[in-house]
Short mmCIF file of C-alpha atoms in Angstrom, two decimals:
data_model
loop_
_atom_site.label_atom_id
_atom_site.label_comp_id
_atom_site.label_asym_id
_atom_site.label_seq_id
_atom_site.Cartn_x
_atom_site.Cartn_y
_atom_site.Cartn_z
CA MET A 1 2.77 -11.03 51.16
CA LYS A 2 -0.39 -11.34 49.08
CA HIS A 3 -1.41 -7.30 50.24
CA LEU A 4 1.75 -6.26 48.74
CA SER A 5 1.38 -8.29 45.32
CA PHE A 6 -2.06 -6.42 45.08
CA LEU A 7 -0.54 -2.99 45.71
CA ALA A 8 1.56 -4.10 43.29
CA ALA A 9 -0.76 -5.33 41.05
CA ILE A 10 -2.94 -2.01 41.73
CA ALA A 11 0.00 0.48 40.67
CA CYS A 12 1.14 -0.82 37.65
CA ALA A 13 -3.11 -0.87 36.58
CA LEU A 14 -2.90 2.42 37.52
CA ILE A 15 0.33 3.04 35.75
CA PHE A 16 -0.74 0.94 32.16
CA GLY A 17 -4.05 3.14 32.55
CA ALA A 18 -2.69 6.36 32.71
CA CYS A 19 -0.37 5.62 29.82
CA CYS A 20 -3.33 4.19 27.40
CA ASN A 21 -4.94 7.20 27.81
CA GLN A 22 -2.12 9.55 27.05
CA ASN A 23 -1.44 9.17 23.59
CA LYS A 24 2.04 9.91 23.08
CA GLN A 25 3.30 7.95 25.69
CA CYS A 26 2.35 4.67 25.24
CA PRO A 27 3.76 1.86 23.75
CA MET A 28 1.63 -0.02 21.90
CA GLN A 29 0.20 3.73 20.90
CA ASN A 30 1.51 2.65 16.71
CA ASP A 31 -0.42 -0.59 16.16
CA ASN A 32 -2.88 0.68 18.48
CA ALA A 33 -3.48 4.10 16.35
CA THR A 34 -3.99 2.41 13.57
CA ASN A 35 -6.76 -0.61 14.57
CA GLN A 36 -8.54 2.24 16.06
CA VAL A 37 -8.85 3.77 12.53
CA MET A 38 -9.06 0.86 10.89
CA ASN A 39 -10.92 -0.27 12.63
CA THR A 40 -13.42 3.07 12.79
CA ILE A 41 -13.06 2.74 8.42
CA MET A 42 -14.26 -0.36 7.96
CA THR A 43 -16.62 -0.84 10.67
CA ARG A 44 -18.79 2.62 9.68
CA HIS A 45 -22.36 2.21 8.32
CA SER A 46 -25.32 3.72 7.66
CA VAL A 47 -27.65 4.14 11.10
CA ARG A 48 -30.91 5.75 10.59
CA ALA A 49 -32.53 5.35 13.71
CA TYR A 50 -31.73 7.18 16.59
CA THR A 51 -33.18 8.13 20.10
CA SER A 52 -34.04 11.13 21.47
CA GLN A 53 -30.69 12.00 23.36
CA GLU A 54 -29.03 15.06 22.56
CA VAL A 55 -25.67 15.71 20.44
CA SER A 56 -23.84 18.40 22.77
CA ALA A 57 -22.61 21.37 21.03
CA ASP A 58 -18.77 19.93 21.28
CA THR A 59 -19.87 17.01 19.64
CA ILE A 60 -21.59 18.78 16.91
CA GLU A 61 -18.63 21.23 16.61
CA THR A 62 -15.95 18.26 16.86
CA LEU A 63 -17.68 16.71 13.68
CA LEU A 64 -17.26 19.84 12.13
CA ARG A 65 -13.28 20.04 12.65
CA ALA A 66 -13.33 16.53 11.00
CA ALA A 67 -15.19 17.95 8.06
CA MET A 68 -13.28 21.23 7.51
CA ALA A 69 -9.61 18.90 7.87
CA ALA A 70 -10.41 16.84 3.89
CA PRO A 71 -8.67 17.35 1.22
CA THR A 72 -9.73 20.02 -1.33
CA GLY A 73 -8.43 20.47 -4.89
CA MET A 74 -6.36 23.64 -5.35
CA ASP A 75 -7.11 23.94 -1.46
CA VAL A 76 -10.52 25.54 -2.05
CA ARG A 77 -12.64 24.79 0.64
CA PRO A 78 -15.63 25.31 -0.86
CA TRP A 79 -17.12 23.59 2.18
CA ARG A 80 -20.30 25.06 3.70
CA PHE A 81 -22.84 23.89 6.54
CA VAL A 82 -26.02 24.56 8.03
CA VAL A 83 -26.63 22.54 11.20
CA LEU A 84 -30.38 22.14 11.90
CA THR A 85 -31.18 21.66 15.60
CA ASP A 86 -34.26 24.04 15.02
CA LYS A 87 -36.84 20.68 12.97
CA THR A 88 -40.38 23.63 12.99
CA ASN A 89 -40.01 23.93 9.24
CA PHE A 90 -38.43 20.87 8.18
CA ASP A 91 -41.76 19.26 6.02
CA THR A 92 -40.37 22.67 3.88
CA ILE A 93 -37.04 23.04 3.58
CA PHE A 94 -36.62 18.91 3.06
CA GLY A 95 -40.28 18.47 1.44
CA ALA A 96 -43.38 16.82 2.33
CA ASP A 97 -42.97 14.09 0.58
CA ASN A 98 -39.59 13.55 0.96
CA MET A 99 -38.77 9.91 1.65
CA ASN A 100 -35.98 11.19 4.42
CA LEU A 101 -38.35 13.59 6.24
CA GLU A 102 -38.71 10.93 9.66
CA LYS A 103 -35.35 10.59 9.37
CA TYR A 104 -34.34 14.21 10.06
CA LYS A 105 -36.98 15.38 12.77
CA GLN A 106 -35.89 11.61 14.30
CA ALA A 107 -32.34 12.53 14.78
CA ALA A 108 -31.14 14.65 16.78
CA VAL A 109 -29.25 17.43 14.80
CA VAL A 110 -28.95 17.63 11.18
CA PHE A 111 -25.83 18.54 8.52
CA VAL A 112 -27.14 20.34 5.47
CA LEU A 113 -23.00 19.56 3.49
CA CYS A 114 -23.12 22.67 0.55
CA ALA A 115 -21.02 23.61 -1.72
CA ASP A 116 -19.39 27.39 -2.54
CA THR A 117 -19.54 26.13 -6.60
CA THR A 118 -16.86 28.77 -7.21
CA TRP A 119 -13.54 30.48 -6.08
CA SER A 120 -11.71 32.63 -6.73
CA HIS A 121 -7.69 33.02 -6.72
CA PRO A 122 -5.25 35.74 -7.14
CA GLN A 123 -2.94 33.69 -9.40
CA LEU A 124 -4.96 30.87 -10.41
CA THR A 125 -7.51 32.70 -11.39
CA ASN A 126 -6.07 36.28 -11.25
CA GLY A 127 -8.87 37.30 -9.09
CA GLU A 128 -11.90 36.24 -10.97
CA VAL A 129 -14.61 34.13 -9.83
CA ARG A 130 -14.28 30.96 -11.56
CA PRO A 131 -16.73 27.96 -11.58
CA ASN A 132 -14.58 24.81 -9.27
CA GLY A 133 -14.48 21.64 -11.30
CA ASN A 134 -13.80 19.48 -8.36
CA TRP A 135 -16.50 20.84 -6.04
CA THR A 136 -18.43 16.95 -5.65
CA SER A 137 -15.33 15.41 -4.75
CA ASP A 138 -13.64 17.41 -2.33
CA MET A 139 -17.50 17.45 -0.97
CA GLY A 140 -17.15 13.82 -0.82
CA ALA A 141 -14.16 13.64 0.83
CA CYS A 142 -15.57 16.57 3.36
CA ALA A 143 -19.16 14.51 3.78
CA GLU A 144 -16.74 10.33 4.53
CA ASN A 145 -14.37 12.57 7.50
CA LEU A 146 -17.92 13.75 9.84
CA LEU A 147 -19.60 10.70 8.69
CA LEU A 148 -16.29 9.17 10.60
CA ALA A 149 -15.98 11.43 13.33
CA ALA A 150 -19.65 10.18 13.98
CA HIS A 151 -18.97 6.83 14.37
CA ALA A 152 -15.93 7.36 16.32
CA TYR A 153 -17.78 9.18 18.78
CA GLY A 154 -20.84 6.30 18.77
CA LEU A 155 -23.36 8.27 16.66
CA GLY A 156 -25.23 7.19 14.05
CA ALA A 157 -25.74 8.39 10.62
CA VAL A 158 -26.56 8.32 7.17
CA TRP A 159 -25.66 10.42 4.06
CA THR A 160 -28.76 11.29 2.21
CA ALA A 161 -27.76 12.43 -1.40
CA CYS A 162 -29.52 15.61 -2.23
CA TYR A 163 -27.48 17.01 -5.28
CA PRO A 164 -27.62 16.37 -8.37
CA TYR A 165 -31.59 16.02 -7.96
CA ALA A 166 -33.59 19.37 -8.02
CA ASN A 167 -36.32 18.16 -6.67
CA ARG A 168 -34.31 18.31 -3.30
CA MET A 169 -32.01 20.97 -3.82
CA ASP A 170 -34.69 23.67 -4.51
CA PRO A 171 -36.95 23.29 -1.63
CA VAL A 172 -33.95 23.26 0.61
CA ARG A 173 -32.31 26.08 -1.36
CA ALA A 174 -34.76 28.09 -0.72
CA GLY A 175 -36.13 26.82 2.31
CA LEU A 176 -32.78 27.85 4.40
CA GLY A 177 -32.07 30.55 1.82
CA LEU A 178 -28.56 29.94 0.00
CA PRO A 179 -26.62 32.26 -1.82
CA ASP A 180 -26.67 31.17 -6.19
CA GLN A 181 -23.14 29.94 -5.94
CA VAL A 182 -23.87 27.88 -3.17
CA VAL A 183 -25.25 24.25 -3.73
CA PRO A 184 -27.01 22.08 -1.03
CA PHE A 185 -24.86 18.69 -1.63
CA CYS A 186 -25.91 16.12 0.62
CA ILE A 187 -28.08 15.97 4.16
CA ILE A 188 -26.54 13.97 7.16
CA PRO A 189 -28.60 13.05 10.16
CA VAL A 190 -26.76 12.15 13.46
CA GLY A 191 -27.88 10.93 16.50
CA TYR A 192 -27.23 8.25 18.80
CA PRO A 193 -28.05 4.86 17.52
CA ALA A 194 -31.62 3.10 18.30
CA GLU A 195 -31.18 0.46 15.63
CA GLN A 196 -28.32 -2.57 15.67
CA THR A 197 -27.48 -2.62 12.28
CA GLU A 198 -24.42 -4.23 10.79
CA PRO A 199 -21.65 -2.64 8.00
CA LYS A 200 -21.55 -4.06 4.63
CA ASP A 201 -19.12 -6.22 3.28
CA LYS A 202 -18.00 -4.62 0.51
CA TRP A 203 -14.47 -5.93 0.20
CA ASN A 204 -14.10 -7.34 -3.84
CA PRO A 205 -10.68 -8.84 -5.40
CA GLU A 206 -12.03 -7.81 -8.90
CA ASN A 207 -12.00 -4.37 -8.67
CA ILE A 208 -8.43 -4.62 -8.47
CA HIS A 209 -5.70 -4.31 -11.49
CA TYR A 210 -2.25 -4.68 -11.03
CA ASN A 211 -0.32 -2.54 -13.29
CA ARG A 212 -2.99 -2.92 -16.13
CA TRP A 213 -6.41 -2.82 -16.44
CA MET B 1 8.94 -10.18 48.99
CA LYS B 2 10.46 -8.02 46.11
CA HIS B 3 11.05 -10.49 43.61
CA LEU B 4 7.07 -11.32 43.85
CA SER B 5 6.22 -7.86 43.44
CA PHE B 6 8.95 -7.19 40.62
CA LEU B 7 6.03 -10.65 39.08
CA ALA B 8 3.13 -9.63 40.34
CA ALA B 9 4.16 -6.11 38.12
CA ILE B 10 5.65 -8.16 35.19
CA ALA B 11 2.42 -10.33 34.91
CA CYS B 12 0.27 -6.98 34.74
CA ALA B 13 2.08 -5.12 32.74
CA LEU B 14 1.42 -8.67 30.27
CA ILE B 15 -2.33 -8.36 31.07
CA PHE B 16 -2.53 -4.78 30.57
CA GLY B 17 -0.76 -4.89 27.54
CA ALA B 18 -2.52 -7.69 25.62
CA CYS B 19 -6.07 -5.78 26.56
CA CYS B 20 -4.86 -2.56 25.24
CA ASN B 21 -4.13 -4.89 22.10
CA GLN B 22 -7.29 -5.72 21.79
CA ASN B 23 -9.61 -2.83 21.11
CA LYS B 24 -13.31 -4.58 22.50
CA GLN B 25 -11.75 -5.78 25.85
CA CYS B 26 -9.68 -2.31 26.07
CA PRO B 27 -10.78 -0.76 29.65
CA MET B 28 -10.59 2.24 28.08
CA GLN B 29 -10.75 1.90 24.63
CA ASN B 30 -13.79 4.39 23.35
CA ASP B 31 -12.31 7.15 24.71
CA ASN B 32 -9.08 6.30 22.90
CA ALA B 33 -11.02 5.41 19.56
CA THR B 34 -12.53 8.77 19.03
CA ASN B 35 -9.47 10.44 20.03
CA GLN B 36 -7.05 7.81 17.80
CA VAL B 37 -9.54 8.31 15.21
CA MET B 38 -9.80 12.96 15.65
CA ASN B 39 -5.54 12.54 15.52
CA THR B 40 -5.96 10.71 12.17
CA ILE B 41 -8.76 13.25 10.88
CA MET B 42 -6.83 16.44 12.37
CA THR B 43 -3.31 15.27 11.27
CA ARG B 44 -3.72 14.11 8.44
CA HIS B 45 -2.41 15.85 5.30
CA SER B 46 -0.83 15.52 2.35
CA VAL B 47 3.00 14.30 1.73
CA ARG B 48 4.89 14.55 -2.05
CA ALA B 49 7.74 12.70 -0.61
CA TYR B 50 8.65 9.88 -0.33
CA THR B 51 11.67 7.00 0.72
CA SER B 52 13.08 4.22 -0.76
CA GLN B 53 11.37 1.74 1.59
CA GLU B 54 9.37 -0.97 0.26
CA VAL B 55 5.10 -0.80 1.37
CA SER B 56 3.99 -4.37 1.97
CA ALA B 57 0.83 -6.12 -0.35
CA ASP B 58 -0.52 -6.66 3.06
CA THR B 59 -0.66 -2.63 3.67
CA ILE B 60 -1.48 -2.05 0.39
CA GLU B 61 -4.46 -4.42 0.41
CA THR B 62 -5.69 -2.62 3.40
CA LEU B 63 -6.11 0.87 1.82
CA LEU B 64 -7.71 -0.69 -0.07
CA ARG B 65 -9.85 -2.58 1.89
CA ALA B 66 -10.51 0.91 3.61
CA ALA B 67 -10.85 2.35 0.14
CA MET B 68 -13.84 -0.33 -0.65
CA ALA B 69 -15.50 0.72 2.62
CA ALA B 70 -16.57 4.06 2.06
CA PRO B 71 -20.25 4.63 2.02
CA THR B 72 -21.70 4.72 -2.51
CA GLY B 73 -24.89 6.23 -3.60
CA MET B 74 -27.53 3.57 -3.71
CA ASP B 75 -24.54 1.11 -3.11
CA VAL B 76 -23.55 1.12 -6.28
CA ARG B 77 -19.67 1.08 -5.51
CA PRO B 78 -18.22 2.83 -8.30
CA TRP B 79 -15.04 2.49 -7.72
CA ARG B 80 -12.10 0.18 -9.28
CA PHE B 81 -8.64 -0.07 -8.45
CA VAL B 82 -5.20 0.23 -11.06
CA VAL B 83 -2.49 -0.61 -8.48
CA LEU B 84 1.07 0.31 -10.01
CA THR B 85 3.86 -0.59 -8.59
CA ASP B 86 5.84 -1.22 -12.17
CA LYS B 87 7.86 2.03 -13.22
CA THR B 88 8.86 1.50 -15.80
CA ASN B 89 6.29 3.40 -18.31
CA PHE B 90 5.26 6.17 -15.57
CA ASP B 91 6.04 8.62 -18.55
CA THR B 92 4.03 7.23 -21.19
CA ILE B 93 0.89 6.93 -18.74
CA PHE B 94 1.84 10.18 -17.08
CA GLY B 95 2.94 12.24 -19.98
CA ALA B 96 6.68 13.46 -19.54
CA ASP B 97 5.37 16.88 -19.14
CA ASN B 98 2.81 15.94 -16.01
CA MET B 99 3.74 18.47 -12.84
CA ASN B 100 3.10 14.76 -10.44
CA LEU B 101 4.99 12.40 -12.67
CA GLU B 102 8.48 12.74 -9.67
CA LYS B 103 6.27 12.01 -7.21
CA TYR B 104 4.58 8.85 -8.87
CA LYS B 105 8.65 7.51 -9.44
CA GLN B 106 9.87 8.14 -6.14
CA ALA B 107 6.22 6.20 -4.41
CA ALA B 108 6.88 3.13 -3.51
CA VAL B 109 2.87 2.12 -4.49
CA VAL B 110 0.86 4.79 -7.34
CA PHE B 111 -3.30 4.13 -6.67
CA VAL B 112 -5.32 4.99 -9.95
CA LEU B 113 -8.52 4.78 -8.10
CA CYS B 114 -11.29 5.01 -10.90
CA ALA B 115 -14.74 4.49 -11.89
CA ASP B 116 -17.21 2.54 -13.67
CA THR B 117 -19.59 5.68 -14.61
CA THR B 118 -22.52 3.22 -15.28
CA TRP B 119 -24.91 0.79 -13.16
CA SER B 120 -27.90 -0.87 -13.89
CA HIS B 121 -29.67 -3.07 -11.33
CA PRO B 122 -32.40 -4.87 -11.17
CA GLN B 123 -35.80 -3.65 -9.65
CA LEU B 124 -34.06 0.86 -9.57
CA THR B 125 -32.53 1.27 -12.89
CA ASN B 126 -35.22 -2.04 -15.02
CA GLY B 127 -31.85 -4.18 -16.06
CA GLU B 128 -30.18 -1.08 -17.97
CA VAL B 129 -26.92 0.27 -17.69
CA ARG B 130 -27.89 3.93 -17.14
CA PRO B 131 -25.04 6.76 -16.77
CA ASN B 132 -24.32 6.93 -12.55
CA GLY B 133 -24.97 10.56 -11.64
CA ASN B 134 -22.96 10.21 -8.01
CA TRP B 135 -19.87 8.78 -8.97
CA THR B 136 -17.64 11.75 -8.36
CA SER B 137 -19.24 12.30 -5.18
CA ASP B 138 -18.51 8.67 -3.82
CA MET B 139 -15.21 8.69 -5.60
CA GLY B 140 -13.97 11.71 -2.74
CA ALA B 141 -15.37 9.27 0.06
CA CYS B 142 -13.03 6.20 -1.42
CA ALA B 143 -10.12 8.63 -1.83
CA GLU B 144 -10.87 10.28 1.60
CA ASN B 145 -10.56 6.43 3.36
CA LEU B 146 -7.63 5.43 1.14
CA LEU B 147 -5.57 8.70 2.37
CA LEU B 148 -7.06 8.24 6.42
CA ALA B 149 -6.07 5.22 6.53
CA ALA B 150 -2.52 5.38 4.87
CA HIS B 151 -1.38 8.33 7.63
CA ALA B 152 -3.52 5.18 9.87
CA TYR B 153 -0.16 3.18 8.36
CA GLY B 154 2.49 6.03 8.77
CA LEU B 155 2.58 6.56 5.80
CA GLY B 156 2.54 9.78 3.27
CA ALA B 157 0.00 10.10 0.71
CA VAL B 158 -1.35 13.45 -1.41
CA TRP B 159 -4.37 13.40 -3.66
CA THR B 160 -3.37 14.23 -7.17
CA ALA B 161 -6.59 14.68 -9.92
CA CYS B 162 -7.06 13.51 -12.73
CA TYR B 163 -10.31 14.09 -13.44
CA PRO B 164 -12.03 16.76 -15.22
CA TYR B 165 -8.69 17.32 -17.00
CA ALA B 166 -8.66 15.62 -20.39
CA ASN B 167 -4.85 16.23 -20.66
CA ARG B 168 -4.18 14.59 -17.79
CA MET B 169 -7.04 11.24 -18.49
CA ASP B 170 -6.75 10.75 -21.80
CA PRO B 171 -2.58 9.14 -21.51
CA VAL B 172 -4.25 7.29 -17.78
CA ARG B 173 -7.23 5.66 -20.04
CA ALA B 174 -4.58 4.80 -22.91
CA GLY B 175 -1.56 3.79 -20.98
CA LEU B 176 -3.73 1.63 -18.19
CA GLY B 177 -6.38 0.40 -21.03
CA LEU B 178 -9.14 1.55 -19.26
CA PRO B 179 -12.49 0.95 -21.07
CA ASP B 180 -14.44 3.32 -21.84
CA GLN B 181 -17.31 3.66 -19.24
CA VAL B 182 -14.21 3.79 -17.15
CA VAL B 183 -12.87 7.08 -15.91
CA PRO B 184 -9.54 8.20 -13.75
CA PHE B 185 -10.44 9.45 -11.23
CA CYS B 186 -7.36 10.25 -8.91
CA ILE B 187 -4.00 9.35 -8.38
CA ILE B 188 -2.84 8.55 -5.11
CA PRO B 189 1.51 7.64 -4.49
CA VAL B 190 2.19 6.38 -0.93
CA GLY B 191 5.11 5.47 0.69
CA TYR B 192 6.84 6.12 3.91
CA PRO B 193 7.33 9.89 4.10
CA ALA B 194 10.55 11.56 3.31
CA GLU B 195 9.88 14.85 4.36
CA GLN B 196 8.57 16.10 7.27
CA THR B 197 5.03 18.57 7.18
CA GLU B 198 2.27 19.90 9.09
CA PRO B 199 -1.51 19.51 8.44
CA LYS B 200 -3.11 23.00 7.70
CA ASP B 201 -5.48 24.82 10.09
CA LYS B 202 -8.77 24.94 7.72
CA TRP B 203 -11.01 25.27 10.67
CA ASN B 204 -13.63 28.53 10.01
CA PRO B 205 -16.22 29.41 12.05
CA GLU B 206 -17.88 31.80 9.25
CA ASN B 207 -18.13 28.45 7.17
CA ILE B 208 -20.92 27.53 9.88
CA HIS B 209 -24.88 28.77 9.87
CA TYR B 210 -26.90 27.74 12.47
CA ASN B 211 -31.29 26.92 11.60
CA ARG B 212 -30.61 29.06 8.61
CA TRP B 213 -27.78 31.39 6.21
#
């Protein structure tokens, strides 16, 4: 009898395990998904030290897919990406006095998030190339998607600003050969964490007003 | 014997159910969390029609917690929020000719994401109040966190721009009584979806360059 109960328990475990791995069929999928997403948003934080473990090409592509799933004003999709795994010219690209240079050299991969600052649309701009007034906001959402995806994969990352600082943008533009209308927005080094750091608690109810300031 | 096996199965189901609801103890937590987060990022999309179902105060607070967990340059945290559930003055606040007015009126709650465009720090600004050059980027990340959290809760939302359009910002500033240094960045109506819409596929490998443009 003990033996049979044990078998029944094993069978049940297998069934539940399989069920929970297939999101759509898992009975607690909704609450579970909500919790997992909120947990990822609330625990994402800057990681500035990385192990030597490589990040696979598949994972790099997944992070880029997350970045390109961000919302953009008038669906302009201004994002462009330069993915750096060859560190040979990092001193030139980022400047030898860049405070973040050691992080970039240590990371398995460095994402340079760029934006095309112009746009054109058959109707909305009459086919003319015009400046895009929303690109910094759009790129903020794009960067956050990449950071959240990295955190969900157990990777560490940190958003380091490039725009609007000329002393950071100029060597990156030259070193990567960016076209004139493309601005380097931020630099995100990504790797497996080599430090244990905690998220900040930024909750502050004084930031909230109801129905009027 | 059958009876005992059945009891064992029930007990096992309860144990596994409890386990899967407590993220840290769930044996398939890692892959599951990764999939849930990626699924949320990849399927988030604009929802522009809402049912009359209310959104609870707890859920509103959770969305604000997500928004305030975003990264910000130099940890400035420029975000400020006006949460609108009283729709009495929407024509004045948003302008009677605002193309998004009907969405705002239909939504259970409307978040006005604002930014303090100044900052002050004992060392970094010598205690002086200075303009913050990163606030639009920061607010983009903040808005994306709120949108992702809403989607994770089964809510529909859409980012509608306010900044940098004077004809949208001016009535909101006046209608909500915003201080001079606070800019209304975007308006996000949130409610339970009354439309079935699909996410766009924005993946475009031509946006990616490796090691050089």
